[in-house]
CSV table of C-alpha atoms in Angstrom, one decimal:
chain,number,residue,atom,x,y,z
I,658,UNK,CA,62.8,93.0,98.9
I,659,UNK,CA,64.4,91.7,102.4
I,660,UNK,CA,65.1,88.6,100.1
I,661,UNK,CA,67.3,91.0,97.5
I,662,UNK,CA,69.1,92.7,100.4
I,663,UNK,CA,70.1,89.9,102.0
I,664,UNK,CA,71.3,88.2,99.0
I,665,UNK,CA,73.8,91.3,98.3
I,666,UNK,CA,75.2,90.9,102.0
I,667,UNK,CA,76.0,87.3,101.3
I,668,UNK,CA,77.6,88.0,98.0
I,669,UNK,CA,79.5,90.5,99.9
I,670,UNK,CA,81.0,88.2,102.3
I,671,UNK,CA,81.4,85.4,99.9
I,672,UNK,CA,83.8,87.7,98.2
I,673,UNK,CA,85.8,88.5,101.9
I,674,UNK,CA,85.9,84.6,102.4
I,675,UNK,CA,87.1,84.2,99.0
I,676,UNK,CA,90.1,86.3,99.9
I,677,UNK,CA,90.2,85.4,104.0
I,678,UNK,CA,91.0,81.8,101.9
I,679,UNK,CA,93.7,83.1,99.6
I,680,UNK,CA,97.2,83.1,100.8
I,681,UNK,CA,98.5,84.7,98.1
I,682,UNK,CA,96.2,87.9,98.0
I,683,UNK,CA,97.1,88.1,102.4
I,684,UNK,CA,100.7,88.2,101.7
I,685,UNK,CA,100.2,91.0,98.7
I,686,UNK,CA,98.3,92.9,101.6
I,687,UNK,CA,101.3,92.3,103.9
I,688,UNK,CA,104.0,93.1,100.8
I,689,UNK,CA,102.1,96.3,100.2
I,690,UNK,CA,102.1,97.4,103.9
I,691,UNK,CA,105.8,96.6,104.2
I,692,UNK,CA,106.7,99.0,100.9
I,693,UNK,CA,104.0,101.7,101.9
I,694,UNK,CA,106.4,101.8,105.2
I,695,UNK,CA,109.3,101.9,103.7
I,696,UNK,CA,108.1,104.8,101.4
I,697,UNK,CA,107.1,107.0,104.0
I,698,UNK,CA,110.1,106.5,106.5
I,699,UNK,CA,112.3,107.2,103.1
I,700,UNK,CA,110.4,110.8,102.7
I,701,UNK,CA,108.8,109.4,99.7
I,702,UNK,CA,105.1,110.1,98.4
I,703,UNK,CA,101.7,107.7,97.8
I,704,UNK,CA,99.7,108.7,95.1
I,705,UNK,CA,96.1,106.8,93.8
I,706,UNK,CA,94.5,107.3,90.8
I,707,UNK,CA,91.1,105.7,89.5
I,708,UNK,CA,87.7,106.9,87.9
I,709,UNK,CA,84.1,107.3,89.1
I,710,UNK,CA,83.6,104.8,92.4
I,711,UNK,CA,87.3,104.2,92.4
I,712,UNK,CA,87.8,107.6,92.4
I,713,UNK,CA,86.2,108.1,95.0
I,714,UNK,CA,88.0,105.3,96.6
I,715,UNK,CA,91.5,106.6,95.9
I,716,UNK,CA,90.6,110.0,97.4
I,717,UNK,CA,89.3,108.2,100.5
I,718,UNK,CA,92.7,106.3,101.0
I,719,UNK,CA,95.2,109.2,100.4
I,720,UNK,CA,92.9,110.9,103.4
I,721,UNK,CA,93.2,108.1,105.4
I,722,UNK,CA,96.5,108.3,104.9
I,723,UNK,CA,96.7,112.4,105.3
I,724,UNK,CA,94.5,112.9,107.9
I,725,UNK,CA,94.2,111.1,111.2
I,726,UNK,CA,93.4,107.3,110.7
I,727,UNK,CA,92.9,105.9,114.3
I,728,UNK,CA,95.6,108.0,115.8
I,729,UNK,CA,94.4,111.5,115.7
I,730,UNK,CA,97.9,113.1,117.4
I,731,UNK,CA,99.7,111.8,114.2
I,732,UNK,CA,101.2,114.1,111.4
I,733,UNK,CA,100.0,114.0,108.1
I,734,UNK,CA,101.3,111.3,105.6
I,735,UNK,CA,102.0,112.5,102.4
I,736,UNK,CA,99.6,111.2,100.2
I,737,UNK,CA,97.4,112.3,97.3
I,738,UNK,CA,94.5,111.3,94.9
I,739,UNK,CA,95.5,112.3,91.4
I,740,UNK,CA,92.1,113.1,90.2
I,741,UNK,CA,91.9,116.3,93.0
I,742,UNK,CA,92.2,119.4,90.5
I,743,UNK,CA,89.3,119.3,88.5
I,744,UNK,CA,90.7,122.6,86.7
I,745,UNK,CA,93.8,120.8,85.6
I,746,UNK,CA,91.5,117.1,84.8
I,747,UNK,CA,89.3,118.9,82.6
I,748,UNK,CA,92.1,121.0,80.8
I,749,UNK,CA,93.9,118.0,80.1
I,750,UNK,CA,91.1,115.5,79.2
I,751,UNK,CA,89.7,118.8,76.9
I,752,UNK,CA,93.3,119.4,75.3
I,753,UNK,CA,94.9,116.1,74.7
I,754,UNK,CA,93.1,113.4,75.4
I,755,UNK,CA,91.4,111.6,79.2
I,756,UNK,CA,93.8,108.7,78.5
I,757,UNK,CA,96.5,110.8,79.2
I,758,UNK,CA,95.4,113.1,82.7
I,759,UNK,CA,97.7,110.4,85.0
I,760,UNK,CA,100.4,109.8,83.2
I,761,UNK,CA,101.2,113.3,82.2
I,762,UNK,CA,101.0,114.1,86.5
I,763,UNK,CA,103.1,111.0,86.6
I,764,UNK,CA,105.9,112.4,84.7
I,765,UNK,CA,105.5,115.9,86.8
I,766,UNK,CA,105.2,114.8,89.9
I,767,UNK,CA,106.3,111.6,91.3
I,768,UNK,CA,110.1,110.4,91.6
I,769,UNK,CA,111.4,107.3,91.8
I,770,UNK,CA,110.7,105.4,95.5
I,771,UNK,CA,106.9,107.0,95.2
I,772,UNK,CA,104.2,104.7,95.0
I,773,UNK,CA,101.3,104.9,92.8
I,774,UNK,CA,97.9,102.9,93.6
I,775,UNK,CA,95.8,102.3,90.6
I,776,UNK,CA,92.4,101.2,91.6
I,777,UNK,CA,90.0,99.6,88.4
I,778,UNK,CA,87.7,96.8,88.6
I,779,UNK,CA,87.9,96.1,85.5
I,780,UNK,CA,92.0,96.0,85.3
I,781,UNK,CA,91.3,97.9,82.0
I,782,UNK,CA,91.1,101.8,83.1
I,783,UNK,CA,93.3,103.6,79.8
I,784,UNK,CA,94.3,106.7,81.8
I,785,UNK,CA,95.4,104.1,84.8
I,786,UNK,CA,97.5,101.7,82.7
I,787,UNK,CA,99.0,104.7,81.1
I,788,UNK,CA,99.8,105.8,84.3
I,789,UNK,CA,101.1,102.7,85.2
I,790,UNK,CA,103.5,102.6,82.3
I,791,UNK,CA,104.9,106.1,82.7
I,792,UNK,CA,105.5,105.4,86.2
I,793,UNK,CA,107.8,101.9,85.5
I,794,UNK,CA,110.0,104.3,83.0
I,795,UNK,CA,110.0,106.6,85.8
I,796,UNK,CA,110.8,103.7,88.0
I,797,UNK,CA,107.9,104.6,90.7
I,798,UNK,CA,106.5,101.4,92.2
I,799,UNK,CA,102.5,100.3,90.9
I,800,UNK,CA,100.4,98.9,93.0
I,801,UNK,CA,97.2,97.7,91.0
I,802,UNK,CA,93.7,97.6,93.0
I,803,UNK,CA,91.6,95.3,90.4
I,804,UNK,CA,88.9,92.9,89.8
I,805,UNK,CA,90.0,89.0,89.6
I,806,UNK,CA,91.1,89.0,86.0
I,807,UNK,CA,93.4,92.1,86.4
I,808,UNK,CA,92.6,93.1,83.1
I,809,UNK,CA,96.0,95.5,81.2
I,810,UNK,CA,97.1,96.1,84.7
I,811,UNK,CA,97.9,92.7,85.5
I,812,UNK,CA,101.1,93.4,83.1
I,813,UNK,CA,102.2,96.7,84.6
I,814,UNK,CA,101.5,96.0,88.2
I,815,UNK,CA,104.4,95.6,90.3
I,816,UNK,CA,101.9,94.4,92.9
I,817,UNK,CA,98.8,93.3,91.5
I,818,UNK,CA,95.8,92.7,94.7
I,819,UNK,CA,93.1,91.0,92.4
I,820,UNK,CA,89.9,90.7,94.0
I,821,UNK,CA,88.4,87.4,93.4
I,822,UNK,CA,85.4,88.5,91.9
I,823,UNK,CA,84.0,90.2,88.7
I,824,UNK,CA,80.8,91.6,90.2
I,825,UNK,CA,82.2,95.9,90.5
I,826,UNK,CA,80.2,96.5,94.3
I,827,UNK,CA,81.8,93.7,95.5
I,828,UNK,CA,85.2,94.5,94.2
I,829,UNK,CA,85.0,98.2,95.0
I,830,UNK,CA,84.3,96.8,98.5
I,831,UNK,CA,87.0,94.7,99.0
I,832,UNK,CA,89.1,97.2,97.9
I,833,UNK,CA,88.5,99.5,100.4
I,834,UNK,CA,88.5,96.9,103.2
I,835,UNK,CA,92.3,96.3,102.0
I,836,UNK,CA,93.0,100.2,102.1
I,837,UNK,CA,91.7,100.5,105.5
I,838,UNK,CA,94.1,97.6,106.4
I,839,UNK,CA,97.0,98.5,104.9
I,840,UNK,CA,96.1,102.4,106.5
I,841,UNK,CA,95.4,100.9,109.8
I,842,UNK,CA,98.4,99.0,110.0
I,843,UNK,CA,101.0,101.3,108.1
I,844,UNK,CA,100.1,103.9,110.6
I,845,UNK,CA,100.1,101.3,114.0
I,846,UNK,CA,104.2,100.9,112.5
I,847,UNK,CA,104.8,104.4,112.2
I,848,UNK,CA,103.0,105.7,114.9
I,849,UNK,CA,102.7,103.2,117.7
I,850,UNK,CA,99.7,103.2,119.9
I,851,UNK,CA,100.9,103.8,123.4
I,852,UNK,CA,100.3,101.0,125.8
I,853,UNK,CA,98.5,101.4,129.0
């Protein structure tokens, strides 16, 4: 057993060196930061969207980004997991169809200059790249959260941060060590931490 839990830790940081090596995946990080500023200093909104573990991943990043990060004398960012009202998720998914329970909050909600994170390992999540589409007619930038192939999203990502893997617990980790560094450092511009 020690054998099989050390083997997952070293798959986990394979997967980190694999993108600590990849120039092109650090500058998408930096990209993203840079927009996710912009957004917010322009009064604009972030919204995430994604199912089961990246669900729970989206709703973990909008608090991040809503509640205190570090800096716990900060306002709120506005920020929001699309998943959040089960009554309206299971009205939707019940009355048209599951494929459509983003897209149709897309097209309700978000205006143009908002920013929608879709997080799938797979790259192939139907109510995400639904989403995705509605939001480039709406023209609402996409950030895709994927798995190394990027699956349908790789097409209707404006920003595409692939994780260099195809394993989902290593991708669904690396995915959340990039939210906490855009978080971290979105809110370090924003909010500076006073020096000493």
């Amino acid at each position: 057993m020690t054998d099989l839990v050390k083997n997952k830790i070293v798959e986990s940081i394979q997967v980190k060196q694999a993108l600590l090596a990849d120039d092109r995946l650090i500058n998408v990080i930096e990209e993203i930061v840079t927009l996710v500023i912009i957004a917010f200093q322009s009064g604009k909104r972030i919204y995430f969207c994604g199912n089961g573990g990246s669900a729970a991943d989206a709703q973990h990043l909008a608090a991040e980004f809503s509640g205190p990060f570090y800096n716990r004398e900060r306002r709120a960012l506005p920020a929001e997991a699309l998943h959040c009202n089960s009554s309206y998720m299971t009205a939707v998914a019940n009355d048209f169809d599951f494929t459509t329970v983003y897209a149709r909050l897309v097209n309700g909600i978000m205006e143009p200059g908002d920013i929608l994170f879709g997080l799938s390992t797979s790259g192939n999540s139907g109510n995400v790249v639904k989403a995705f589409e509605t939001a480039r007619i709406k023209g609402i930038l996409t950030i895709g959260m994927t798995g190394e192939s990027g699956g349908k999203m790789k097409e209707v990502s404006d920003y595409l941060f692939n994780v260099p893997s195809t394993n989902t617990p290593r991708i669904q980790e690396v995915h959340m060590l990039a939210g906490h560094i855009i978080c971290e450092m979105v809110e370090n511009s924003l909010f500076p931490p006073e020096l000493d």
